[in-house]
CSV table of N, CA, C and O in Angstrom, one decimal:
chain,number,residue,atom,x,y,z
O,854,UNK,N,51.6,-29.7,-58.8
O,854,UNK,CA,52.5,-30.5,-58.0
O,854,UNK,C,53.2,-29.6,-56.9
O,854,UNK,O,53.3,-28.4,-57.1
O,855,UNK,N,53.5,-30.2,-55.7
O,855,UNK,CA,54.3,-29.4,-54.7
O,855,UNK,C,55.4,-30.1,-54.2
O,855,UNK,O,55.3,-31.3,-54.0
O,856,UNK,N,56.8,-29.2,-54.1
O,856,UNK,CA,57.5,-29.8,-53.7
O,856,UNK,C,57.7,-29.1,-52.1
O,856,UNK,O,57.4,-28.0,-51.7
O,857,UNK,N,58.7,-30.6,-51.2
O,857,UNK,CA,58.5,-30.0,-49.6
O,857,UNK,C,60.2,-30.5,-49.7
O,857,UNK,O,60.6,-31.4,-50.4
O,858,UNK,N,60.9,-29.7,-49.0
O,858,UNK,CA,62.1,-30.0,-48.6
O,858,UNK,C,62.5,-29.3,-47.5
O,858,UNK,O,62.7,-28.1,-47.5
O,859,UNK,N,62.5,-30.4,-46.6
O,859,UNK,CA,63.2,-30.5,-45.5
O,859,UNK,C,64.7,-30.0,-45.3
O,859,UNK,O,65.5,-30.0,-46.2
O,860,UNK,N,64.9,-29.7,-43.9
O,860,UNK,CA,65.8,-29.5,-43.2
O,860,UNK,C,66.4,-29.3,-41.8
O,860,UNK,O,65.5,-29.0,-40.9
O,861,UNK,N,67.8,-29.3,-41.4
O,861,UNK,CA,67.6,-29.2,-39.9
O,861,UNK,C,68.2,-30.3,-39.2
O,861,UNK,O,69.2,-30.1,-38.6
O,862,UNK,N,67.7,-31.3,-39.1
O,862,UNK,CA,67.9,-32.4,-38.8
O,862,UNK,C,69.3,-32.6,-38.0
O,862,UNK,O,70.2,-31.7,-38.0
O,863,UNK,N,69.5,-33.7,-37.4
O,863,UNK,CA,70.6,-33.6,-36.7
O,863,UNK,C,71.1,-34.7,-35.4
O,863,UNK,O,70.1,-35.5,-35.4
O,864,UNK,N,71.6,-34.9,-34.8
O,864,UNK,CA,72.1,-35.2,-33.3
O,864,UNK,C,72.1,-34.2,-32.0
O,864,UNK,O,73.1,-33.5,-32.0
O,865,UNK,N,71.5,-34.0,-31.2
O,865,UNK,CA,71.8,-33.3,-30.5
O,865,UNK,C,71.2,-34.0,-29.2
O,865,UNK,O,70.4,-34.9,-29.1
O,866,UNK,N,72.0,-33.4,-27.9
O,866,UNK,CA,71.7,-34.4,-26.3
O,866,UNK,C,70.5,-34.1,-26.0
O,866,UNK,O,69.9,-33.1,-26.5
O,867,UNK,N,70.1,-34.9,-25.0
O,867,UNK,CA,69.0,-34.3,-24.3
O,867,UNK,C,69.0,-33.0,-23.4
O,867,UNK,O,69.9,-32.6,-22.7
O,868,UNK,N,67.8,-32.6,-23.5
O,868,UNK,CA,67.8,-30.9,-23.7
O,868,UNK,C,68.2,-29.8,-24.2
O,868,UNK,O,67.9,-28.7,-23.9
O,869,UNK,N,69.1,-30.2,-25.3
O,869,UNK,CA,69.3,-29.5,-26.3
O,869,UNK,C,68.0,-28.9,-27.4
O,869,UNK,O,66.8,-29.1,-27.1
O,870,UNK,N,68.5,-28.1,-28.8
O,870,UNK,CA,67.2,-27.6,-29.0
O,870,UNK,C,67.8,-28.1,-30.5
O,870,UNK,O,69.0,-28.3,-30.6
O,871,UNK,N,66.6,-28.2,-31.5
O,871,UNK,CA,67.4,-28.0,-33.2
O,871,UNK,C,65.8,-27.3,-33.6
O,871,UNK,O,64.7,-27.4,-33.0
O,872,UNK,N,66.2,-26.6,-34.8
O,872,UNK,CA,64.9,-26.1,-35.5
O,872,UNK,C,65.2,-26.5,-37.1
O,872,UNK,O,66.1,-26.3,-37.9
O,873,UNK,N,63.7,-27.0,-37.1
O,873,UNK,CA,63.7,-28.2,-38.5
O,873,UNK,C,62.9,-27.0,-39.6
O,873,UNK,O,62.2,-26.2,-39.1
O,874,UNK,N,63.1,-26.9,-40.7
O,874,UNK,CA,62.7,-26.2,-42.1
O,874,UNK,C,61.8,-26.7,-42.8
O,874,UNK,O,61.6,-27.9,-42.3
O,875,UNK,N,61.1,-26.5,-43.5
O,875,UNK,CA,60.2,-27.2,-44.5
O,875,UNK,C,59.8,-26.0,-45.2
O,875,UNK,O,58.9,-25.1,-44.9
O,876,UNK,N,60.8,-26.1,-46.7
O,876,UNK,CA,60.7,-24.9,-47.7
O,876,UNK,C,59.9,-25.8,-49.0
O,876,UNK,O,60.3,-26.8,-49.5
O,877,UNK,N,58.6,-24.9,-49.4
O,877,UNK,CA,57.7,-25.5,-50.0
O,877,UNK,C,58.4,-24.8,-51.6
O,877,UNK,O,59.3,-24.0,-51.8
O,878,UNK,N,57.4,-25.5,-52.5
O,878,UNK,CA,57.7,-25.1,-53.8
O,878,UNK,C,56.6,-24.0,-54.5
O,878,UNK,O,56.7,-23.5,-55.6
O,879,UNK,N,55.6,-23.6,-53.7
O,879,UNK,CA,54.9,-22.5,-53.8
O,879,UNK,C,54.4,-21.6,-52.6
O,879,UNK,O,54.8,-21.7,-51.5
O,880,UNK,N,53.6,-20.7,-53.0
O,880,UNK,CA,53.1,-20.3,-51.8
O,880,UNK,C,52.0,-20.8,-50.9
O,880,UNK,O,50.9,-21.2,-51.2
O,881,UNK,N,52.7,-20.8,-49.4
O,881,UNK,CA,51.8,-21.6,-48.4
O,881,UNK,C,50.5,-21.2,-48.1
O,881,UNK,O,49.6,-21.8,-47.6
O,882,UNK,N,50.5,-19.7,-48.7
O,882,UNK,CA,48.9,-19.8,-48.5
O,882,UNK,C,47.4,-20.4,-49.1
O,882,UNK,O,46.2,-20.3,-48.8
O,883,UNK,N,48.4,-21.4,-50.3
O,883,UNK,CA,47.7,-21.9,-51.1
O,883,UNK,C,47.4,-23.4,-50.4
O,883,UNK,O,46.9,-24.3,-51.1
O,884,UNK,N,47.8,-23.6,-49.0
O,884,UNK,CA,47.6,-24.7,-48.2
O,884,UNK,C,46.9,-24.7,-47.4
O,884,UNK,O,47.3,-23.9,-46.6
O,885,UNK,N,45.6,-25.3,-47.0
O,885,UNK,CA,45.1,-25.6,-46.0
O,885,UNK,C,46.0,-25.5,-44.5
O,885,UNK,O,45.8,-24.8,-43.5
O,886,UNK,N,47.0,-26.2,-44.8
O,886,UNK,CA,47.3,-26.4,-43.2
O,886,UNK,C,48.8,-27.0,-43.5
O,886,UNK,O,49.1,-27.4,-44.6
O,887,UNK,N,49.3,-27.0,-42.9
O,887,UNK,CA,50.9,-27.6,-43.1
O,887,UNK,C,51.4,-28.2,-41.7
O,887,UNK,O,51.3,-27.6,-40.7
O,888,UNK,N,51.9,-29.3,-41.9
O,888,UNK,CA,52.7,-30.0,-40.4
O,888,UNK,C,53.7,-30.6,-40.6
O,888,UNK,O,54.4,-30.7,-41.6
O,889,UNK,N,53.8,-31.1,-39.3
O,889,UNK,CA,55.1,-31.7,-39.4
O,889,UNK,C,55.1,-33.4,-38.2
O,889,UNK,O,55.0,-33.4,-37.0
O,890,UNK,N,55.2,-34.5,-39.0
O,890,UNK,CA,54.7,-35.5,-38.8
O,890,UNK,C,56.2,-35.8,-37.9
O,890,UNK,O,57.0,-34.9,-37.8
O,891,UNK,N,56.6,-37.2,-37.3
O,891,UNK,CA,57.7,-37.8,-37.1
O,891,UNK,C,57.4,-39.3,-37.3
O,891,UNK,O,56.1,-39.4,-37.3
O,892,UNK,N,57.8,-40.2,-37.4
O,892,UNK,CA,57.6,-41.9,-37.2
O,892,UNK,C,59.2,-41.9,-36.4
O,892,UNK,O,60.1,-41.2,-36.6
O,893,UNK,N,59.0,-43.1,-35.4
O,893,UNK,CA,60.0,-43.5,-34.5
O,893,UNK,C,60.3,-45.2,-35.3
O,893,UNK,O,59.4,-45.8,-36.0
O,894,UNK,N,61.5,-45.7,-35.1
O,894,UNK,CA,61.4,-47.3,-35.6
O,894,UNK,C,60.1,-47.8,-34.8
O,894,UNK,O,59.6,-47.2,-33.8
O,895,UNK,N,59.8,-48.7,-35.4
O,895,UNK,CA,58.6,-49.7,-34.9
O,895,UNK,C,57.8,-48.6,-34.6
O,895,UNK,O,58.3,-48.2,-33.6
O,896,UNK,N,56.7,-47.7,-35.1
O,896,UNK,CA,56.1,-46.8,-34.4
O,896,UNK,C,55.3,-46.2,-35.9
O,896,UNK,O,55.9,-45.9,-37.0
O,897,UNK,N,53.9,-46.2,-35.6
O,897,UNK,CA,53.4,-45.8,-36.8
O,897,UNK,C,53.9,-43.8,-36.7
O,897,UNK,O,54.3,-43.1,-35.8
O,898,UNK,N,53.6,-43.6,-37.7
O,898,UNK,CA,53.9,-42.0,-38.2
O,898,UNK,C,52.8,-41.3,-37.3
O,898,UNK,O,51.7,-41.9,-37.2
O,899,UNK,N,53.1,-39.8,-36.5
O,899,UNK,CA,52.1,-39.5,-36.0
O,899,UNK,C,51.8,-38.4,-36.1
O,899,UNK,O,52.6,-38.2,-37.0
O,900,UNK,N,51.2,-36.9,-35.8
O,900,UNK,CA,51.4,-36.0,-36.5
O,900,UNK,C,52.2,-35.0,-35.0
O,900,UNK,O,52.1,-35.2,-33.8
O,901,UNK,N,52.7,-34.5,-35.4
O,901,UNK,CA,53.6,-33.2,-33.9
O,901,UNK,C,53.2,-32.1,-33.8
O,901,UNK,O,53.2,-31.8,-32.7
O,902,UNK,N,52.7,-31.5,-34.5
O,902,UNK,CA,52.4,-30.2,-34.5
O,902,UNK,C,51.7,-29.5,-36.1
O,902,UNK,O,52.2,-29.9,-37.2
O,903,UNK,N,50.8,-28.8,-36.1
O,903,UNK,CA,50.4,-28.0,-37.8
O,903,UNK,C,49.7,-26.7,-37.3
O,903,UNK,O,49.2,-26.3,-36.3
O,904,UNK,N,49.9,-25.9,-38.9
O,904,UNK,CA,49.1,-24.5,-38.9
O,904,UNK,C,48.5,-24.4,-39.9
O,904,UNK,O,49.0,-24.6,-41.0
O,905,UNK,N,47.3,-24.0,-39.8
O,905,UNK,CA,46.3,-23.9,-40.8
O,905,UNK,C,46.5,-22.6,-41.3
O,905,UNK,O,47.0,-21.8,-40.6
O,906,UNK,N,46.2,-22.3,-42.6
O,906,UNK,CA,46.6,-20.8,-43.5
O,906,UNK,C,46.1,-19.7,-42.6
O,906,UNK,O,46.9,-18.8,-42.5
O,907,UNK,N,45.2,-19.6,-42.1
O,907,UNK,CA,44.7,-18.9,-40.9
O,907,UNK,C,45.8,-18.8,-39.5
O,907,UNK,O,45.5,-18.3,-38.4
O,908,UNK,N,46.5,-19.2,-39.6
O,908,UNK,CA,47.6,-19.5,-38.5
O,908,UNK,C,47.7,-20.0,-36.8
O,908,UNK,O,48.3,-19.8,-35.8
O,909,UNK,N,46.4,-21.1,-37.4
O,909,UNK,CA,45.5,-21.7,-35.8
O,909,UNK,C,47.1,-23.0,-36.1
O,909,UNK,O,47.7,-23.5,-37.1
O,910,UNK,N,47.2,-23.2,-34.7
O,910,UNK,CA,48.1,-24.1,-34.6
O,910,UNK,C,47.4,-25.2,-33.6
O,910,UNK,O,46.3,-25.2,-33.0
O,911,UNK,N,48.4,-26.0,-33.6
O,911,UNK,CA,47.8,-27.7,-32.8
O,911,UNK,C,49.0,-28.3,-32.4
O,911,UNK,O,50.1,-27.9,-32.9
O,912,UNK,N,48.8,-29.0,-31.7
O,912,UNK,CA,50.1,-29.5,-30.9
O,912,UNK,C,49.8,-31.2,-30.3
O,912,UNK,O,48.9,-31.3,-29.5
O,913,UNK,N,50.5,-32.2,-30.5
O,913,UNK,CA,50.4,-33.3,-30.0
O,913,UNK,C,50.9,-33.1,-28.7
O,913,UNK,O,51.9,-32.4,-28.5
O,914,UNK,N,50.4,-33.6,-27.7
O,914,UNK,CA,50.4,-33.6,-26.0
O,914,UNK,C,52.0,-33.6,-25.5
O,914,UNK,O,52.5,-33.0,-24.6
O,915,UNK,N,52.7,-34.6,-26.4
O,915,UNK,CA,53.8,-35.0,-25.7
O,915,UNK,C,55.0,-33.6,-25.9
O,915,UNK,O,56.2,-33.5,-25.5
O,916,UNK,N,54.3,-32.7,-26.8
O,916,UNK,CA,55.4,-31.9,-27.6
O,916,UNK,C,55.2,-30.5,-27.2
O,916,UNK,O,56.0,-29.5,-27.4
O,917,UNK,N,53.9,-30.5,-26.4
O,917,UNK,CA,53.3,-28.8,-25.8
O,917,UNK,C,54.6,-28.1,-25.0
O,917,UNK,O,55.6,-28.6,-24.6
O,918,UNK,N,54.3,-27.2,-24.8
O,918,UNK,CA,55.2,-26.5,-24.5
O,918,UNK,C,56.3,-26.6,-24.7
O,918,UNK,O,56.8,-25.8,-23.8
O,919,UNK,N,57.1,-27.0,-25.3
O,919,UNK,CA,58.1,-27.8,-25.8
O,919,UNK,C,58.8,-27.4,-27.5
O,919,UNK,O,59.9,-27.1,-27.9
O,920,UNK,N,57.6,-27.8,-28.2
O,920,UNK,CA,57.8,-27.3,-29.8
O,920,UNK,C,57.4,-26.5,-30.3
O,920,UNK,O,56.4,-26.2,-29.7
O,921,UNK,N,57.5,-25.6,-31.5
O,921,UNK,CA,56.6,-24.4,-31.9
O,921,UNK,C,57.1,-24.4,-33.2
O,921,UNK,O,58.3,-24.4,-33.6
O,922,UNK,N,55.6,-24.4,-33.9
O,922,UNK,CA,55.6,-24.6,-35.4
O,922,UNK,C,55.1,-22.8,-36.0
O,922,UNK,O,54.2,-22.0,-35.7
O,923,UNK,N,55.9,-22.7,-36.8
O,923,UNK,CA,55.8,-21.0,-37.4
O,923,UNK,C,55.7,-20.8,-38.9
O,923,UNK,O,56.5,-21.6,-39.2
O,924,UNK,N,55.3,-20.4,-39.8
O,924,UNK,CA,55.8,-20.2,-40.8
O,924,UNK,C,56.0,-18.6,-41.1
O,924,UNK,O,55.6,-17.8,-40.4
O,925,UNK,N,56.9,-18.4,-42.2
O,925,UNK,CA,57.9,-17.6,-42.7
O,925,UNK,C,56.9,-17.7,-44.1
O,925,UNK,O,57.0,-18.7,-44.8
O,926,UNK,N,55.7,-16.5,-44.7
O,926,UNK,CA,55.2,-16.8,-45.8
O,926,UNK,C,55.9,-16.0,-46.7
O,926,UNK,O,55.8,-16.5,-47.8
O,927,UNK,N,56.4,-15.2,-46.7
O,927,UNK,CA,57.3,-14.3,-47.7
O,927,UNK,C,58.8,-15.6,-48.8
O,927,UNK,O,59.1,-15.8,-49.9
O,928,UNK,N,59.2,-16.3,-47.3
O,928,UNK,CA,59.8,-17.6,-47.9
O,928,UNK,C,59.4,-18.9,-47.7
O,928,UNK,O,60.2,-19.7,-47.2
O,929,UNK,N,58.0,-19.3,-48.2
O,929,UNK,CA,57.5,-20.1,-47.8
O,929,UNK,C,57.6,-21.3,-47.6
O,929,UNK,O,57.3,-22.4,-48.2
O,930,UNK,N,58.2,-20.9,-46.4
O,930,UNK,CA,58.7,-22.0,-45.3
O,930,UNK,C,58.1,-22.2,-43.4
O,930,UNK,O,57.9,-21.4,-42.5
O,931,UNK,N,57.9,-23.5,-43.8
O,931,UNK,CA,57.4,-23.4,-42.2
O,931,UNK,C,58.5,-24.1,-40.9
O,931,UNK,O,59.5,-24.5,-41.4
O,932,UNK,N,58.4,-24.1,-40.2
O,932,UNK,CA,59.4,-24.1,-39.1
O,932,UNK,C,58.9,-24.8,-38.2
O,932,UNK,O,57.7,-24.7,-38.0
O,933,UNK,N,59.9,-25.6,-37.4
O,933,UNK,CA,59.5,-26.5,-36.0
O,933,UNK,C,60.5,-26.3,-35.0
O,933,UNK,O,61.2,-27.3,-34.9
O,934,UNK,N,60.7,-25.0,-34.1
O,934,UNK,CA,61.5,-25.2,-33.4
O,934,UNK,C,61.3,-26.3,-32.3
O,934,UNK,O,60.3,-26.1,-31.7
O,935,UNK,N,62.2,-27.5,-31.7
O,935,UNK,CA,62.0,-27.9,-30.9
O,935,UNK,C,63.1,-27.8,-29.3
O,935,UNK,O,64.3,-28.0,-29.3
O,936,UNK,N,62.5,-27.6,-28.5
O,936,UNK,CA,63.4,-27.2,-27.5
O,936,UNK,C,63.4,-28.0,-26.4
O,936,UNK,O,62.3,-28.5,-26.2
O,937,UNK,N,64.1,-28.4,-25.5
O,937,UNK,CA,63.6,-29.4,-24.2
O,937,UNK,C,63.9,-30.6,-24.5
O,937,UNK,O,64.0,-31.3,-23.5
O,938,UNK,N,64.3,-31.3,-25.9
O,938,UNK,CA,64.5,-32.5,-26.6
O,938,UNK,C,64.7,-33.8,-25.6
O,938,UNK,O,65.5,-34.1,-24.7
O,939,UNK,N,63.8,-34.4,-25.9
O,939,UNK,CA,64.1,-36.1,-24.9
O,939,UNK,C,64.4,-37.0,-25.9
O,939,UNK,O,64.1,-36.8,-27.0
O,940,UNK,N,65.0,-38.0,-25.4
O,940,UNK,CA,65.2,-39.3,-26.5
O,940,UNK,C,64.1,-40.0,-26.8
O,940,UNK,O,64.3,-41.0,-27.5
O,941,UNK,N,62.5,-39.8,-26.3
O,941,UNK,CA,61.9,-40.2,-27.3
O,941,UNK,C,61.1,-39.5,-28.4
O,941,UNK,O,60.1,-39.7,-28.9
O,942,UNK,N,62.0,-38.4,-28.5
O,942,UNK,CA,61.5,-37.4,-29.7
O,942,UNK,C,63.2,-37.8,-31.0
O,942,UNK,O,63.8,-37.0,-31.7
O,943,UNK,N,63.3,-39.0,-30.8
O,943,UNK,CA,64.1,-39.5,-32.1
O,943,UNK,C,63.0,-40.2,-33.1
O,943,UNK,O,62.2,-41.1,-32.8
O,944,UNK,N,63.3,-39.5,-34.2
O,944,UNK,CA,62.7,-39.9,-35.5
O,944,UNK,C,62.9,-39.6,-36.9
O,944,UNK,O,63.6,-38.6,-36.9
O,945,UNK,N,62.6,-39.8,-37.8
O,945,UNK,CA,62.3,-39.1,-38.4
O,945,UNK,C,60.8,-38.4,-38.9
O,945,UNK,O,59.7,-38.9,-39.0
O,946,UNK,N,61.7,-36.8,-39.0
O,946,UNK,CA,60.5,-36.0,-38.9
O,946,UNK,C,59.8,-35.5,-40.5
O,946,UNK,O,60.8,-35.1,-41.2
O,947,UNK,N,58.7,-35.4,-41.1
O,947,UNK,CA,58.6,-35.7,-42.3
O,947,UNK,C,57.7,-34.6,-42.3
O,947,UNK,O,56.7,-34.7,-41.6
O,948,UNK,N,57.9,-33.0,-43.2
O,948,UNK,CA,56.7,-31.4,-43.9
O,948,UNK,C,55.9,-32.3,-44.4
O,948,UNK,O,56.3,-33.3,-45.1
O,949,UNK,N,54.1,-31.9,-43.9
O,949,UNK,CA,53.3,-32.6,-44.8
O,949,UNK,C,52.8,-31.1,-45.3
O,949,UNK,O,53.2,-30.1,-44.7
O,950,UNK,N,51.7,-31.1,-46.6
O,950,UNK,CA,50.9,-30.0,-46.5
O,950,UNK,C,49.9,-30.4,-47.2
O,950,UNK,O,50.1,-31.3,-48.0
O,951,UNK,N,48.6,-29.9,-47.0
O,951,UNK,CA,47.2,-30.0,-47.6
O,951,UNK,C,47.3,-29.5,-49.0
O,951,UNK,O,47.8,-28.4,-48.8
O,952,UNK,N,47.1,-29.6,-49.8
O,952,UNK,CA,46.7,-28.7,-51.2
O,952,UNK,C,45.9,-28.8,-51.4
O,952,UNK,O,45.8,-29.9,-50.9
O,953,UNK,N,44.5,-28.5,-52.0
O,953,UNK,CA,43.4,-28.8,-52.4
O,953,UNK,C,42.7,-29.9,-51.8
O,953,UNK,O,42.1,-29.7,-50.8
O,954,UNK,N,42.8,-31.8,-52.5
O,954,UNK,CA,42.6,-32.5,-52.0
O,954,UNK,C,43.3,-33.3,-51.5
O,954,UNK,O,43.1,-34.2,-50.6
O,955,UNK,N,44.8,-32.9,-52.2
O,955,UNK,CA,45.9,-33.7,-52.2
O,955,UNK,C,47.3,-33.5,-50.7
O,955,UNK,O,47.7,-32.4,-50.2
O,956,UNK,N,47.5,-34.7,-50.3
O,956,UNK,CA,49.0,-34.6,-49.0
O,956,UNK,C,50.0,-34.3,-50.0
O,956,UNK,O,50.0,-34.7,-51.2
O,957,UNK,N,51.0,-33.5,-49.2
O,957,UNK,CA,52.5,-33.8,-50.2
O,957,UNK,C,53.1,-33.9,-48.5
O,957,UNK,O,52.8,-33.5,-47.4
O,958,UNK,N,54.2,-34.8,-49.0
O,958,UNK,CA,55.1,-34.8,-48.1
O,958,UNK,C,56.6,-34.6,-48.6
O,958,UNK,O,57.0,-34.5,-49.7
O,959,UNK,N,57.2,-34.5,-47.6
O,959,UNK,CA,58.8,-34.4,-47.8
O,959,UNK,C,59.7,-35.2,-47.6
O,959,UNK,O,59.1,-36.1,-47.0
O,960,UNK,N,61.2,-35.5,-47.8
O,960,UNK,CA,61.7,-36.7,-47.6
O,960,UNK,C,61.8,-37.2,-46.7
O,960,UNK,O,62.0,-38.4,-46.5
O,961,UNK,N,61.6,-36.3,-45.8
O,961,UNK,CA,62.0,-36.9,-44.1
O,961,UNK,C,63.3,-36.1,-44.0
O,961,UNK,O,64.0,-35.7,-44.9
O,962,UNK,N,63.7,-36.0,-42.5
O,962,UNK,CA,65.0,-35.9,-41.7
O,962,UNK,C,65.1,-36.3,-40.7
O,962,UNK,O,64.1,-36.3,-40.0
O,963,UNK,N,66.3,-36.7,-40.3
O,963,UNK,CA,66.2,-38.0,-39.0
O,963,UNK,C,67.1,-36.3,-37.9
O,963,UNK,O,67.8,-35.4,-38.1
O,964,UNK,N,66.3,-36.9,-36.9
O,964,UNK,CA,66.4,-36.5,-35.4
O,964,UNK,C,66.5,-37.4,-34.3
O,964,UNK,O,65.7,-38.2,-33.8
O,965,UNK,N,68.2,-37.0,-34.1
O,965,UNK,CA,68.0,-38.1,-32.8
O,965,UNK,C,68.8,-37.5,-32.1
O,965,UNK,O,69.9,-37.0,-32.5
O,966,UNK,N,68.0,-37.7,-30.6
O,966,UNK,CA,68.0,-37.6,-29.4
O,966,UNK,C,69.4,-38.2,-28.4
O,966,UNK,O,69.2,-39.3,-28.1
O,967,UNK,N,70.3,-37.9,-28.1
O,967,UNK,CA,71.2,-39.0,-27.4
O,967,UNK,C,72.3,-38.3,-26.9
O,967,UNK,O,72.6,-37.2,-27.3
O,968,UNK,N,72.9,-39.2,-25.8
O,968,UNK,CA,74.4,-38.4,-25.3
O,968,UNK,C,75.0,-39.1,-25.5
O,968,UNK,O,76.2,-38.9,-25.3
């Protein structure tokens, strides 16, 4: 079993920055890949950014230059800083990770965008 818990989350205006947490219950190198998803209301879940144990990263178009996903393997935790923030980067944002065959996800934390 793996547990993901989130953090971070928040209110902040546009162009403001927040950096979101996702502290796992083991070691991340035992993951394929780890990301970090968001769903908006009415909006299917989509993925934002991930890093593969090898530390290749990926970036959804809307979030490039913009977000940067890191992990911390000593406390295995991975990280989303986001910077540049617009109001349609409100959501909630939800740690996925690979294990073997299996997703784990996290509770979610809501991020919203607004002045």
């Amino acid at each position: 079993q793996v547990q993901l818990v989130e953090s971070g989350g928040g209110l902040v205006q546009p162009g403001g920055s927040l950096r979101l947490s996702c502290a796992a219950s083991r070691s991340i190198f035992s993951f394929a890949f780890m990301g970090w998803y968001r769903q908006a209301p009415g909006k299917q879940r989509e993925l934002v950014a991930r890093i593969t144990s090898g530390g290749t990263t990926n970036y959804v178009d809307s979030v490039k230059g913009r977000f940067t996903i890191s992990r911390d393997n000593a406390n295995n935790t991975v990280y989303l800083q986001m910077n540049s923030l617009k109001p349609e980067d409100t959501a909630v944002y939800y740690c996925n990770a690979l294990f073997v065959a299996d997703h784990y996800w996290g509770q979610g934390t809501q991020v919203t965008v607004s002045s």
